[in-house]
Coordinates of C-alpha atoms in Angstrom, one line a residue:
Chain A
M27 CA 92.8 -247.9 0.2
K28 CA 96.5 -247.3 0.3
L29 CA 98.9 -245.0 -1.5
T30 CA 102.6 -245.9 -2.0
I31 CA 104.8 -243.1 -3.2
L32 CA 107.6 -244.5 -5.3
G33 CA 108.8 -241.1 -6.4
C34 CA 107.6 -237.5 -6.0
Y35 CA 110.4 -235.1 -7.1
A36 CA 110.5 -232.9 -10.1
A37 CA 112.8 -233.1 -13.1
T38 CA 115.7 -235.5 -13.2
P39 CA 116.2 -238.6 -11.1
R40 CA 119.0 -238.3 -8.6
S41 CA 120.8 -240.5 -6.2
F42 CA 118.3 -239.8 -3.5
T43 CA 115.2 -238.5 -5.2
N44 CA 113.0 -240.3 -7.7
P45 CA 110.8 -238.9 -10.4
T46 CA 107.0 -239.3 -10.2
S47 CA 105.4 -242.7 -9.7
Q48 CA 102.9 -244.0 -7.2
V49 CA 100.7 -247.0 -6.6
L50 CA 97.1 -246.6 -5.5
Q51 CA 95.6 -249.7 -4.0
I52 CA 91.8 -249.3 -4.1
K53 CA 89.1 -252.1 -4.1
N54 CA 91.5 -254.9 -5.1
H55 CA 93.1 -252.9 -7.8
L56 CA 96.8 -251.8 -7.9
F57 CA 96.7 -248.8 -10.1
L58 CA 100.1 -247.4 -11.2
I59 CA 100.1 -243.7 -11.7
D60 CA 103.0 -242.3 -13.8
C61 CA 106.2 -244.1 -14.4
G62 CA 109.4 -242.1 -14.3
E63 CA 112.8 -243.7 -15.0
G64 CA 113.6 -246.3 -12.3
T65 CA 110.0 -247.0 -11.4
Q66 CA 110.5 -250.8 -11.8
V67 CA 113.3 -250.7 -9.3
E68 CA 111.3 -248.7 -6.8
L69 CA 108.4 -251.1 -7.2
R70 CA 110.9 -253.9 -6.1
R71 CA 112.4 -251.8 -3.3
N72 CA 109.0 -251.0 -1.9
K73 CA 108.0 -254.6 -2.2
V74 CA 104.9 -253.9 -4.3
K75 CA 103.6 -257.1 -5.9
F76 CA 103.8 -255.4 -9.2
S77 CA 102.7 -258.4 -11.3
K78 CA 99.2 -257.4 -10.0
I79 CA 99.3 -254.1 -11.7
K80 CA 96.8 -254.2 -14.6
H81 CA 96.2 -250.5 -15.2
I82 CA 98.8 -247.8 -15.7
F83 CA 97.8 -244.2 -15.9
I84 CA 100.3 -241.7 -17.4
S85 CA 99.6 -238.0 -16.9
H86 CA 101.9 -236.6 -19.6
L87 CA 104.8 -237.5 -21.7
H88 CA 107.6 -235.6 -20.0
G89 CA 110.4 -238.0 -19.1
D90 CA 110.1 -237.7 -15.3
H91 CA 106.6 -239.2 -15.6
F92 CA 107.1 -241.6 -18.5
F93 CA 110.6 -242.8 -19.2
G94 CA 110.3 -245.8 -16.9
L95 CA 107.3 -247.2 -18.7
V96 CA 109.0 -249.1 -21.5
G97 CA 111.4 -250.8 -19.1
L98 CA 108.5 -251.9 -16.9
I99 CA 106.6 -253.3 -19.9
S100 CA 109.7 -255.1 -21.0
T101 CA 110.3 -256.5 -17.5
F102 CA 106.8 -257.8 -17.4
R103 CA 107.7 -259.7 -20.6
L104 CA 110.8 -261.2 -19.1
L105 CA 108.9 -262.2 -16.0
N106 CA 106.5 -264.2 -18.4
R107 CA 103.5 -262.1 -17.6
E108 CA 100.3 -263.4 -19.1
K109 CA 97.7 -261.0 -17.7
E110 CA 96.6 -258.2 -19.9
L111 CA 98.0 -254.7 -19.2
H112 CA 96.1 -251.4 -19.9
V113 CA 98.0 -248.2 -20.4
Y114 CA 96.1 -244.9 -20.4
G115 CA 98.0 -241.8 -21.5
P116 CA 98.4 -239.0 -24.1
K117 CA 98.2 -239.7 -27.8
G118 CA 101.6 -240.8 -29.0
I119 CA 102.3 -243.1 -26.0
K120 CA 101.5 -246.2 -28.1
Q121 CA 103.9 -245.2 -30.9
A122 CA 106.7 -244.4 -28.4
I123 CA 106.4 -247.7 -26.6
T124 CA 105.8 -250.0 -29.6
L125 CA 108.6 -248.5 -31.6
Q126 CA 111.1 -249.4 -28.9
L127 CA 109.6 -252.9 -28.5
K128 CA 109.9 -253.3 -32.2
L129 CA 113.5 -252.1 -32.4
S130 CA 114.4 -254.6 -29.6
N131 CA 112.4 -257.3 -31.3
S132 CA 110.7 -257.9 -27.9
W133 CA 107.0 -257.7 -28.5
T134 CA 105.1 -258.6 -25.3
N135 CA 103.8 -262.1 -24.8
Y136 CA 100.9 -260.7 -22.9
P137 CA 98.0 -258.5 -24.2
L138 CA 99.0 -254.9 -24.1
Y139 CA 96.3 -252.3 -24.7
F140 CA 96.8 -248.6 -25.1
H141 CA 94.0 -246.1 -24.4
E142 CA 95.2 -242.9 -25.9
L143 CA 93.8 -239.6 -24.5
E144 CA 93.2 -236.4 -26.5
S145 CA 90.2 -234.8 -24.9
K146 CA 90.4 -231.6 -22.9
E147 CA 87.2 -232.4 -21.0
P148 CA 86.9 -234.9 -18.2
Q149 CA 86.4 -238.4 -19.5
L150 CA 85.4 -241.7 -17.8
I151 CA 88.3 -244.0 -18.8
F152 CA 87.8 -247.0 -16.5
E153 CA 84.9 -248.4 -14.6
D154 CA 83.9 -251.6 -12.9
E155 CA 81.4 -252.5 -10.1
K156 CA 83.4 -250.8 -7.4
V157 CA 85.6 -248.1 -8.9
S158 CA 85.6 -245.5 -11.6
V159 CA 88.5 -243.4 -13.0
E160 CA 88.0 -240.1 -14.8
T161 CA 90.6 -237.8 -16.4
I162 CA 91.1 -234.4 -14.9
P163 CA 92.2 -231.9 -17.6
L164 CA 95.4 -230.2 -16.4
K165 CA 97.3 -227.3 -17.9
H166 CA 101.0 -227.9 -18.3
R167 CA 103.6 -227.2 -21.0
I168 CA 102.3 -230.2 -22.9
Y169 CA 99.0 -232.0 -22.9
A170 CA 98.4 -233.5 -19.4
N171 CA 95.7 -235.2 -17.4
G172 CA 95.2 -235.8 -13.8
F173 CA 93.1 -238.8 -12.7
L174 CA 90.2 -239.0 -10.3
F175 CA 89.7 -242.4 -8.7
K176 CA 86.3 -242.9 -7.1
E177 CA 84.9 -245.6 -5.0
K178 CA 81.3 -246.4 -6.0
P179 CA 78.7 -246.2 -3.1
A180 CA 78.9 -249.5 -1.3
E181 CA 75.9 -251.6 -0.4
R182 CA 74.0 -250.7 2.7
K183 CA 75.1 -252.6 5.9
L184 CA 72.6 -255.1 7.3
N185 CA 71.4 -254.4 10.9
M186 CA 71.5 -258.0 11.8
N187 CA 69.7 -257.6 15.1
A188 CA 66.7 -256.0 13.3
C189 CA 66.7 -258.7 10.5
L190 CA 66.7 -261.5 13.0
Q191 CA 64.0 -259.9 15.1
H192 CA 61.8 -259.6 12.1
E193 CA 62.7 -263.2 11.1
I194 CA 63.7 -262.1 7.6
D195 CA 64.8 -264.9 5.4
V196 CA 68.4 -264.7 4.1
V197 CA 67.3 -264.8 0.5
Y198 CA 66.1 -261.2 0.9
Y199 CA 69.4 -259.9 2.3
R200 CA 70.8 -259.0 -1.1
K201 CA 67.7 -256.9 -2.0
I202 CA 67.8 -255.2 1.4
K203 CA 71.5 -254.4 1.1
A204 CA 70.7 -252.8 -2.3
G205 CA 68.2 -250.5 -0.5
G206 CA 64.9 -252.5 -0.8
D207 CA 62.3 -252.8 1.9
A208 CA 61.2 -256.2 3.3
T209 CA 57.7 -257.6 3.1
L210 CA 56.8 -260.2 5.7
E211 CA 54.6 -263.2 5.1
D212 CA 51.6 -261.3 6.7
G213 CA 52.1 -258.5 4.2
T214 CA 53.7 -256.1 6.7
V215 CA 56.4 -253.9 5.1
I216 CA 59.5 -253.2 7.0
P217 CA 61.2 -250.1 5.6
N218 CA 64.8 -250.4 4.6
A219 CA 65.9 -247.8 7.1
E220 CA 64.9 -250.0 9.9
L221 CA 67.0 -253.0 8.6
T222 CA 70.2 -251.3 7.5
F223 CA 72.9 -248.9 8.4
D224 CA 74.5 -246.4 6.1
P225 CA 77.5 -247.8 4.3
D226 CA 80.9 -246.2 4.6
P227 CA 80.8 -243.1 2.4
P228 CA 82.6 -243.7 -0.9
R229 CA 86.0 -242.1 -1.0
S230 CA 88.0 -240.6 -3.8
Y231 CA 91.6 -239.8 -4.7
A232 CA 92.6 -237.1 -7.2
F233 CA 96.1 -237.0 -8.7
C234 CA 96.9 -233.6 -10.2
S235 CA 100.5 -233.4 -11.5
D236 CA 101.9 -231.5 -13.5
T237 CA 99.7 -228.4 -13.7
I238 CA 99.5 -224.7 -13.1
Y239 CA 97.0 -223.6 -10.5
K240 CA 93.7 -224.3 -12.3
P241 CA 90.6 -223.5 -10.2
D242 CA 88.5 -224.4 -13.3
N243 CA 88.9 -228.0 -12.0
L244 CA 87.2 -227.3 -8.6
P245 CA 83.7 -228.4 -9.6
Q246 CA 85.1 -231.8 -10.7
L247 CA 87.1 -232.1 -7.5
K248 CA 84.3 -231.1 -5.2
D249 CA 84.4 -233.0 -1.9
V250 CA 87.3 -235.2 -3.0
T251 CA 88.7 -237.2 -0.1
F252 CA 92.4 -237.0 -1.0
L253 CA 93.8 -234.5 -3.3
Y254 CA 97.4 -235.1 -4.4
H255 CA 98.5 -231.8 -6.0
E256 CA 101.8 -230.8 -7.3
S257 CA 103.7 -228.1 -5.5
T258 CA 106.9 -227.7 -7.5
F259 CA 107.6 -224.3 -6.0
L260 CA 107.2 -222.2 -3.0
E261 CA 105.6 -218.7 -3.2
A262 CA 109.2 -217.3 -3.1
H263 CA 109.5 -218.6 -6.7
A264 CA 105.9 -218.0 -7.7
K265 CA 107.1 -216.2 -10.8
L266 CA 108.6 -219.5 -12.1
A267 CA 105.4 -221.5 -11.6
N268 CA 103.1 -220.3 -14.3
P269 CA 105.7 -220.1 -17.2
T270 CA 106.9 -223.6 -16.4
G271 CA 103.4 -225.0 -16.0
H272 CA 103.6 -225.7 -12.3
S273 CA 102.0 -224.7 -9.0
T274 CA 103.2 -223.4 -5.6
A275 CA 102.5 -225.1 -2.3
R276 CA 100.1 -222.3 -1.5
E277 CA 98.2 -222.8 -4.7
A278 CA 97.9 -226.5 -3.9
G279 CA 96.4 -225.5 -0.6
L280 CA 94.0 -223.2 -2.3
M281 CA 92.9 -226.0 -4.6
A282 CA 92.3 -228.3 -1.6
K283 CA 90.4 -225.6 0.2
G284 CA 88.3 -224.7 -2.9
A285 CA 87.5 -228.4 -3.5
N286 CA 86.6 -228.9 0.2
A287 CA 89.0 -231.9 0.2
Q288 CA 89.5 -233.9 3.4
Y289 CA 93.3 -234.1 2.9
L290 CA 95.8 -232.5 0.6
I291 CA 99.0 -234.5 -0.2
L292 CA 101.8 -232.4 -1.6
G293 CA 104.4 -233.7 -4.1
H294 CA 106.5 -233.0 -7.2
Y295 CA 108.9 -230.9 -5.3
S296 CA 111.7 -229.0 -7.0
T297 CA 115.0 -230.2 -5.5
R298 CA 116.2 -226.7 -4.9
Y299 CA 114.5 -226.7 -1.4
P300 CA 116.1 -228.3 1.6
D301 CA 113.1 -229.3 3.6
L302 CA 109.6 -230.6 2.9
T303 CA 108.1 -228.8 5.9
L304 CA 108.5 -225.5 3.9
F305 CA 105.9 -226.8 1.5
A306 CA 103.6 -228.1 4.2
N307 CA 103.8 -224.9 6.2
E308 CA 102.9 -222.8 3.1
A309 CA 99.9 -224.9 2.2
K310 CA 98.8 -225.1 5.8
A311 CA 98.4 -221.3 5.8
V312 CA 95.3 -221.8 3.6
F313 CA 94.2 -225.4 4.3
K314 CA 94.4 -227.5 7.4
N315 CA 95.0 -231.2 6.6
V316 CA 98.2 -231.1 4.7
L317 CA 100.4 -234.2 4.2
T318 CA 103.7 -234.4 2.4
A319 CA 104.5 -237.2 0.0
D320 CA 108.0 -238.5 0.0
D321 CA 109.8 -241.3 -1.8
G322 CA 109.0 -244.6 -0.1
K323 CA 106.2 -243.2 2.0
V324 CA 103.0 -245.2 2.3
F325 CA 99.7 -243.5 3.2
D326 CA 97.1 -245.7 4.8
L327 CA 94.1 -243.9 3.4
D328 CA 91.7 -246.2 5.4
E329 CA 93.2 -245.1 8.7
L330 CA 93.1 -241.5 7.7
T331 CA 89.3 -241.7 7.0
A332 CA 88.5 -244.1 9.8
Chain B
M2 CA 143.0 -245.1 -18.7
K3 CA 140.2 -246.0 -16.3
L4 CA 137.1 -248.0 -16.6
T5 CA 134.1 -247.4 -14.3
I6 CA 131.4 -250.0 -14.2
L7 CA 128.0 -248.4 -13.7
G8 CA 126.1 -251.7 -14.3
C9 CA 127.0 -255.1 -15.5
Y10 CA 124.1 -257.5 -14.9
A11 CA 121.8 -259.0 -17.5
A12 CA 118.1 -258.4 -18.1
T13 CA 116.0 -256.3 -15.7
P14 CA 117.3 -253.7 -13.3
R15 CA 116.8 -254.7 -9.7
S16 CA 117.3 -253.1 -6.3
F17 CA 121.0 -254.1 -6.1
T18 CA 122.0 -254.8 -9.7
N19 CA 122.1 -252.4 -12.6
P20 CA 121.9 -253.1 -16.3
T21 CA 124.8 -252.5 -18.6
S22 CA 126.6 -249.2 -18.7
Q23 CA 130.3 -248.2 -18.3
V24 CA 132.5 -245.2 -18.7
L25 CA 135.9 -245.5 -20.3
Q26 CA 138.3 -242.7 -19.6
I27 CA 141.0 -242.7 -22.3
K28 CA 143.2 -239.8 -23.5
N29 CA 141.0 -237.1 -22.1
H30 CA 137.8 -238.6 -23.4
L31 CA 135.0 -239.9 -21.3
F32 CA 133.3 -242.5 -23.5
L33 CA 130.0 -243.9 -22.2
I34 CA 129.3 -247.4 -23.4
D35 CA 125.7 -248.6 -23.2
C36 CA 123.1 -246.9 -21.2
G37 CA 120.5 -249.2 -19.4
E38 CA 117.7 -247.7 -17.4
G39 CA 119.0 -245.8 -14.4
T40 CA 122.4 -245.0 -15.9
Q41 CA 122.1 -241.2 -15.2
V42 CA 121.6 -242.0 -11.5
E43 CA 124.6 -244.3 -11.5
L44 CA 126.7 -241.6 -13.1
R45 CA 125.8 -239.4 -10.2
R46 CA 126.3 -242.1 -7.6
N47 CA 129.8 -242.9 -9.0
K48 CA 130.6 -239.1 -9.2
V49 CA 131.4 -239.2 -12.9
K50 CA 131.6 -235.7 -14.3
F51 CA 129.1 -236.7 -16.8
S52 CA 128.8 -233.3 -18.5
K53 CA 132.2 -234.2 -20.0
I54 CA 130.7 -237.2 -21.9
K55 CA 130.7 -236.3 -25.6
H56 CA 130.4 -239.7 -27.1
I57 CA 128.0 -242.5 -26.3
F58 CA 128.3 -245.9 -27.8
I59 CA 125.2 -248.2 -27.8
S60 CA 125.9 -251.9 -28.6
H61 CA 122.3 -252.8 -29.3
L62 CA 118.7 -251.8 -28.7
H63 CA 117.7 -254.2 -26.0
G64 CA 116.3 -252.3 -23.0
D65 CA 119.0 -253.3 -20.6
H66 CA 121.6 -251.5 -22.8
F67 CA 119.5 -248.6 -24.1
F68 CA 116.5 -247.6 -22.0
G69 CA 118.4 -245.0 -20.0
L70 CA 119.6 -243.1 -23.0
V71 CA 116.6 -240.9 -23.5
G72 CA 116.6 -239.9 -19.9
L73 CA 120.3 -239.0 -19.9
I74 CA 119.8 -236.9 -23.1
S75 CA 116.9 -235.1 -21.4
T76 CA 118.8 -234.5 -18.3
F77 CA 121.7 -232.9 -20.3
R78 CA 119.1 -230.5 -21.6
L79 CA 117.8 -229.7 -18.2
L80 CA 121.4 -229.0 -17.1
N81 CA 121.7 -226.5 -19.9
R82 CA 124.4 -228.5 -21.7
E83 CA 125.8 -226.6 -24.7
K84 CA 128.5 -229.0 -25.9
E85 CA 127.6 -231.4 -28.7
L86 CA 126.8 -235.0 -28.1
H87 CA 127.4 -237.9 -30.4
V88 CA 125.5 -241.1 -30.2
Y89 CA 126.6 -244.2 -32.0
G90 CA 124.2 -247.1 -32.2
P91 CA 122.1 -249.4 -34.4
K92 CA 119.8 -248.0 -37.1
G93 CA 116.5 -246.9 -35.4
I94 CA 118.2 -245.3 -32.4
K95 CA 117.6 -241.8 -33.8
Q96 CA 113.9 -242.4 -34.4
A97 CA 113.4 -243.9 -30.9
I98 CA 115.0 -241.0 -29.2
T99 CA 113.7 -238.2 -31.3
L100 CA 110.2 -239.4 -31.2
Q101 CA 110.3 -239.3 -27.4
L102 CA 111.8 -235.8 -27.4
K103 CA 109.2 -234.6 -29.8
L104 CA 106.3 -236.1 -27.7
S105 CA 107.6 -234.3 -24.6
N106 CA 108.2 -231.1 -26.6
S107 CA 111.7 -231.1 -25.2
W108 CA 114.1 -230.9 -28.1
T109 CA 117.7 -230.5 -26.9
N110 CA 119.3 -227.1 -26.7
Y111 CA 122.7 -228.6 -27.6
P112 CA 123.7 -230.2 -30.9
L113 CA 122.8 -233.9 -30.8
Y114 CA 124.2 -236.1 -33.6
F115 CA 123.3 -239.7 -34.3
H116 CA 125.7 -242.0 -36.1
E117 CA 123.6 -245.0 -37.0
L118 CA 125.3 -248.3 -37.6
E119 CA 124.2 -251.0 -40.0
S120 CA 127.3 -252.7 -41.2
K121 CA 128.2 -256.2 -40.3
E122 CA 131.9 -255.5 -40.9
P123 CA 134.2 -253.6 -38.5
Q124 CA 134.0 -249.9 -39.1
L125 CA 136.1 -247.0 -37.9
I126 CA 133.5 -244.8 -36.3
F127 CA 135.6 -242.3 -34.3
E128 CA 139.1 -241.0 -34.6
D129 CA 141.2 -238.1 -33.4
E130 CA 144.9 -237.6 -32.9
K131 CA 145.2 -240.0 -29.9
V132 CA 142.4 -242.5 -30.1
S133 CA 140.3 -244.5 -32.6
V134 CA 137.1 -246.5 -32.1
E135 CA 136.0 -249.4 -34.3
T136 CA 132.9 -251.5 -34.2
I137 CA 133.2 -255.2 -33.5
P138 CA 130.4 -257.1 -35.2
L139 CA 128.7 -259.3 -32.6
K140 CA 126.1 -262.0 -33.0
H141 CA 123.1 -261.6 -30.7
R142 CA 119.3 -261.9 -31.1
I143 CA 119.3 -258.5 -32.7
Y144 CA 121.9 -256.4 -34.6
A145 CA 124.7 -255.7 -32.1
N146 CA 128.2 -254.3 -32.1
G147 CA 131.0 -254.3 -29.7
F148 CA 133.5 -251.4 -29.7
L149 CA 137.3 -251.5 -29.9
F150 CA 139.0 -248.4 -28.4
K151 CA 142.6 -248.0 -29.3
E152 CA 145.2 -245.6 -28.2
K153 CA 147.4 -244.4 -31.1
P154 CA 151.1 -244.9 -30.8
A155 CA 152.4 -242.0 -28.7
E156 CA 155.4 -239.8 -29.6
R157 CA 158.8 -241.1 -28.8
K158 CA 160.1 -239.9 -25.5
L159 CA 163.1 -237.5 -25.6
N160 CA 166.3 -238.7 -24.0
M161 CA 167.0 -235.3 -22.4
N162 CA 170.6 -236.1 -21.4
A163 CA 171.5 -237.0 -24.9
C164 CA 169.7 -234.0 -26.4
L165 CA 171.6 -231.6 -24.0
Q166 CA 174.9 -233.4 -24.6
H167 CA 174.6 -232.9 -28.4
E168 CA 173.4 -229.3 -27.7
I169 CA 170.3 -229.8 -29.9
D170 CA 168.1 -226.7 -30.1
V171 CA 164.6 -227.1 -28.7
V172 CA 163.0 -226.2 -32.0
Y173 CA 164.0 -229.7 -33.2
Y174 CA 162.4 -231.5 -30.3
R175 CA 159.0 -231.9 -32.1
K176 CA 160.7 -233.5 -35.1
I177 CA 162.8 -235.8 -33.0
K178 CA 159.7 -236.9 -30.9
A179 CA 158.0 -237.7 -34.2
G180 CA 160.9 -240.1 -35.0
G181 CA 163.3 -237.8 -37.0
D182 CA 167.1 -237.8 -36.8
A183 CA 168.9 -234.5 -35.8
T184 CA 171.5 -232.8 -38.0
L185 CA 174.0 -230.7 -36.1
E186 CA 175.5 -227.4 -37.5
D187 CA 178.6 -229.2 -38.6
G188 CA 176.5 -231.7 -40.7
T189 CA 176.8 -234.6 -38.2
V190 CA 173.6 -236.7 -38.1
I191 CA 172.5 -238.0 -34.7
P192 CA 170.2 -241.0 -35.3
N193 CA 166.8 -240.8 -33.6
A194 CA 167.5 -243.9 -31.6
E195 CA 170.3 -242.1 -29.7
L196 CA 168.1 -239.2 -28.8
T197 CA 164.8 -241.0 -27.8
F198 CA 163.3 -243.8 -25.8
D199 CA 160.4 -246.0 -26.9
P200 CA 157.0 -244.6 -25.9
D201 CA 154.6 -246.6 -23.7
P202 CA 153.0 -249.1 -26.0
P203 CA 149.5 -248.1 -27.1
R204 CA 146.8 -249.9 -25.3
S205 CA 143.3 -251.0 -26.3
Y206 CA 140.0 -251.9 -24.7
A207 CA 137.4 -254.1 -26.4
F208 CA 133.8 -254.2 -25.2
C209 CA 132.0 -257.3 -26.4
S210 CA 128.4 -257.6 -25.1
D211 CA 125.9 -259.1 -25.9
T212 CA 127.1 -261.9 -28.1
I213 CA 127.4 -265.6 -28.6
Y214 CA 130.9 -267.0 -28.6
K215 CA 132.3 -265.7 -31.9
P216 CA 135.9 -266.6 -32.6
D217 CA 135.5 -265.0 -36.0
N218 CA 136.3 -261.8 -34.2
L219 CA 139.7 -263.0 -32.9
P220 CA 141.8 -261.4 -35.7
Q221 CA 140.3 -258.0 -34.9
L222 CA 140.9 -258.5 -31.2
K223 CA 144.5 -259.8 -31.6
D224 CA 146.7 -258.6 -28.7
V225 CA 144.0 -256.4 -27.2
T226 CA 145.1 -255.1 -23.8
F227 CA 141.7 -255.4 -22.1
L228 CA 138.9 -257.6 -23.3
Y229 CA 135.5 -257.0 -21.6
H230 CA 133.5 -260.0 -22.7
E231 CA 130.0 -260.9 -21.6
S232 CA 129.5 -264.1 -19.6
T233 CA 125.8 -264.3 -19.0
F234 CA 126.0 -268.0 -18.1
L235 CA 128.2 -270.6 -16.6
E236 CA 128.9 -273.8 -18.6
A237 CA 126.3 -275.5 -16.4
H238 CA 123.7 -273.6 -18.5
A239 CA 125.7 -273.7 -21.7
K240 CA 122.6 -274.9 -23.6
L241 CA 120.9 -271.6 -22.9
A242 CA 123.8 -269.5 -24.2
N243 CA 123.6 -269.9 -27.9
P244 CA 119.8 -269.7 -28.3
T245 CA 119.6 -266.5 -26.2
G246 CA 122.6 -265.0 -28.0
H247 CA 124.9 -265.1 -25.0
S248 CA 128.2 -266.7 -23.9
T249 CA 129.5 -268.6 -21.0
A250 CA 132.4 -267.6 -18.7
R251 CA 134.5 -270.3 -20.2
E252 CA 133.8 -269.0 -23.8
A253 CA 134.8 -265.5 -22.6
G254 CA 138.0 -267.1 -21.4
L255 CA 138.6 -268.8 -24.7
M256 CA 138.1 -265.4 -26.5
A257 CA 140.7 -263.8 -24.3
K258 CA 143.1 -266.6 -24.8
G259 CA 142.5 -266.7 -28.6
A260 CA 143.0 -263.0 -28.8
N261 CA 146.1 -263.1 -26.7
A262 CA 144.6 -260.4 -24.5
Q263 CA 146.5 -259.1 -21.4
Y264 CA 143.4 -259.1 -19.3
L265 CA 139.8 -260.4 -19.5
I266 CA 137.1 -258.5 -17.7
L267 CA 133.9 -260.5 -17.2
G268 CA 130.4 -259.0 -17.0
H269 CA 126.7 -259.2 -18.0
Y270 CA 126.0 -261.8 -15.5
S271 CA 122.7 -263.6 -15.2
T272 CA 121.4 -262.9 -11.7
R273 CA 120.6 -266.6 -11.2
Y274 CA 124.1 -267.2 -9.8
P275 CA 125.0 -266.3 -6.2
D276 CA 128.7 -265.4 -6.6
L277 CA 130.9 -263.8 -9.2
T278 CA 133.9 -266.0 -8.3
L279 CA 132.0 -268.8 -10.1
F280 CA 132.4 -266.9 -13.3
A281 CA 136.1 -266.0 -12.6
N282 CA 137.0 -269.6 -11.8
E283 CA 135.5 -271.0 -14.9
A284 CA 137.2 -268.5 -17.1
K285 CA 140.5 -268.9 -15.3
A286 CA 140.5 -272.6 -16.3
V287 CA 141.4 -271.4 -19.8
F288 CA 142.9 -267.9 -19.3
K289 CA 145.0 -266.5 -16.5
N290 CA 144.3 -262.8 -16.0
V291 CA 140.6 -262.7 -15.3
L292 CA 138.9 -259.8 -13.6
T293 CA 135.3 -259.5 -12.7
A294 CA 133.3 -256.4 -13.3
D295 CA 130.8 -255.4 -10.7
D296 CA 128.5 -252.4 -10.3
G297 CA 130.4 -249.4 -8.9
K298 CA 133.8 -251.1 -9.5
V299 CA 136.6 -248.9 -11.0
F300 CA 139.5 -250.5 -12.9
D301 CA 142.7 -248.4 -13.0
L302 CA 143.9 -249.6 -16.4
D303 CA 147.1 -247.7 -16.1
E304 CA 148.0 -249.5 -12.9
L305 CA 147.2 -252.8 -14.5
T306 CA 149.6 -252.1 -17.4
A307 CA 152.3 -250.3 -15.4

């Protein structure tokens, strides 16, 4: 599990700050989250194998989270992509992209699916054997969703010593890893607990940007492993946060604390502040494990939870 | 007169090459020509005072010439622009931009005017006292125009020695600069030629990208001072040029020669080639004064015509 920050600054792209985009690597998926202008170049700069991206999640349709999408979709076409691509985002996203593809007479040569979102309740929008993705309803100036990426509980780990000692045939391993007991030829039942160890606990990553401080979301975020939460402002500008649909670093800290998160990752900084430690310090006053996103930074989430 | 190349490479933006965009400074105007993804960042990097841009000319609606426009328009809004902005481009451009502004609920707070182009004949699309702009019909995979920027003939320059010698009152200077003769109090007529010098000859800049080799356009381009012509390919890949709607460097040279241009500026290079001198050498085989555009390069057009 690895998180690559391509951009994490608010508003307009500048020479040295990129708008929001990040890549979450989880269980063999490369999920792209948001796609501000210039994302395709940042994918190249950060050496992300971006042809492997099959799912793109767009939080909302403000330019700093969305204007790079049409370019990325077009570049996939120029690179002769064949694999299907799924885009999840607010209603209207399909029209915005397809209109531009139509005007440039450049329809994609790969299957492109749009999953438009309108609900204001959490929704399961992707699921396979190992991972699920839910929307997190946010409150911003326009319709916006965060995304909660969850690992599914893994199989139990075989206690190989115990299995060999009881001379259990390998054909039963799958059943045992799934939680079943073993029955020997003489009818003796060996309980699963004797043959297995607990698997690594499933982890989760919640992306919450852009949004006002919204403690309504705490039940859904309960015990999240990693909470990425926007902190556009410091408390010094708290008056700006609510009217613009944003949060302060302290509010991000309160969300992490209320959710009992293991880690808080701050991002979506206003460029008015000179130093990211200001954000970290403010959040640390209410929550301990604070990390700061920055453009080009890679978080090894396995290492953090090892 | 100054030309700043923000980007001049074909197809997708990469870490070290930008898609097409350039700024032509002419007679107190800053004209932006094309606006590929990332243009607003390149404007900052190249320290262009981009709030002064009032006119944007878009050749065609392929992404590498157009996908940066919506972001620039949005950034102007965030920077509290008040001055009006005029966008000239193919029919459909208004819908593509306004749909995205509507979806992000971010209508501009400054007047934004679209001038949609459909004609396949040259059209005068902008004119003031000192400059005119005409479309140049191009032939590409989709509807495309180049743009011909022309200085108007300047006023004649006063020969101050002659004016003082004839004791001509300053109230007549304007008339004399406009080409009129002077009549003294005793009725003597001093012909204009005695009182003035020729002004600097008016100069012109033609932007032709993207297009196949199209000698039909030579009459319109006759005696152009600077011809920017795309050269996506070298002759080695000439077979690719026509089907993709592009030209070779040699064809660009032939256009410059046929137009009797003073200078040819090459651009819109495919990134398959390692070195821009390959393009220059090929064009120089048919035309002498060849310059190569490159990202971040500034051409002092005054110096070149001094």
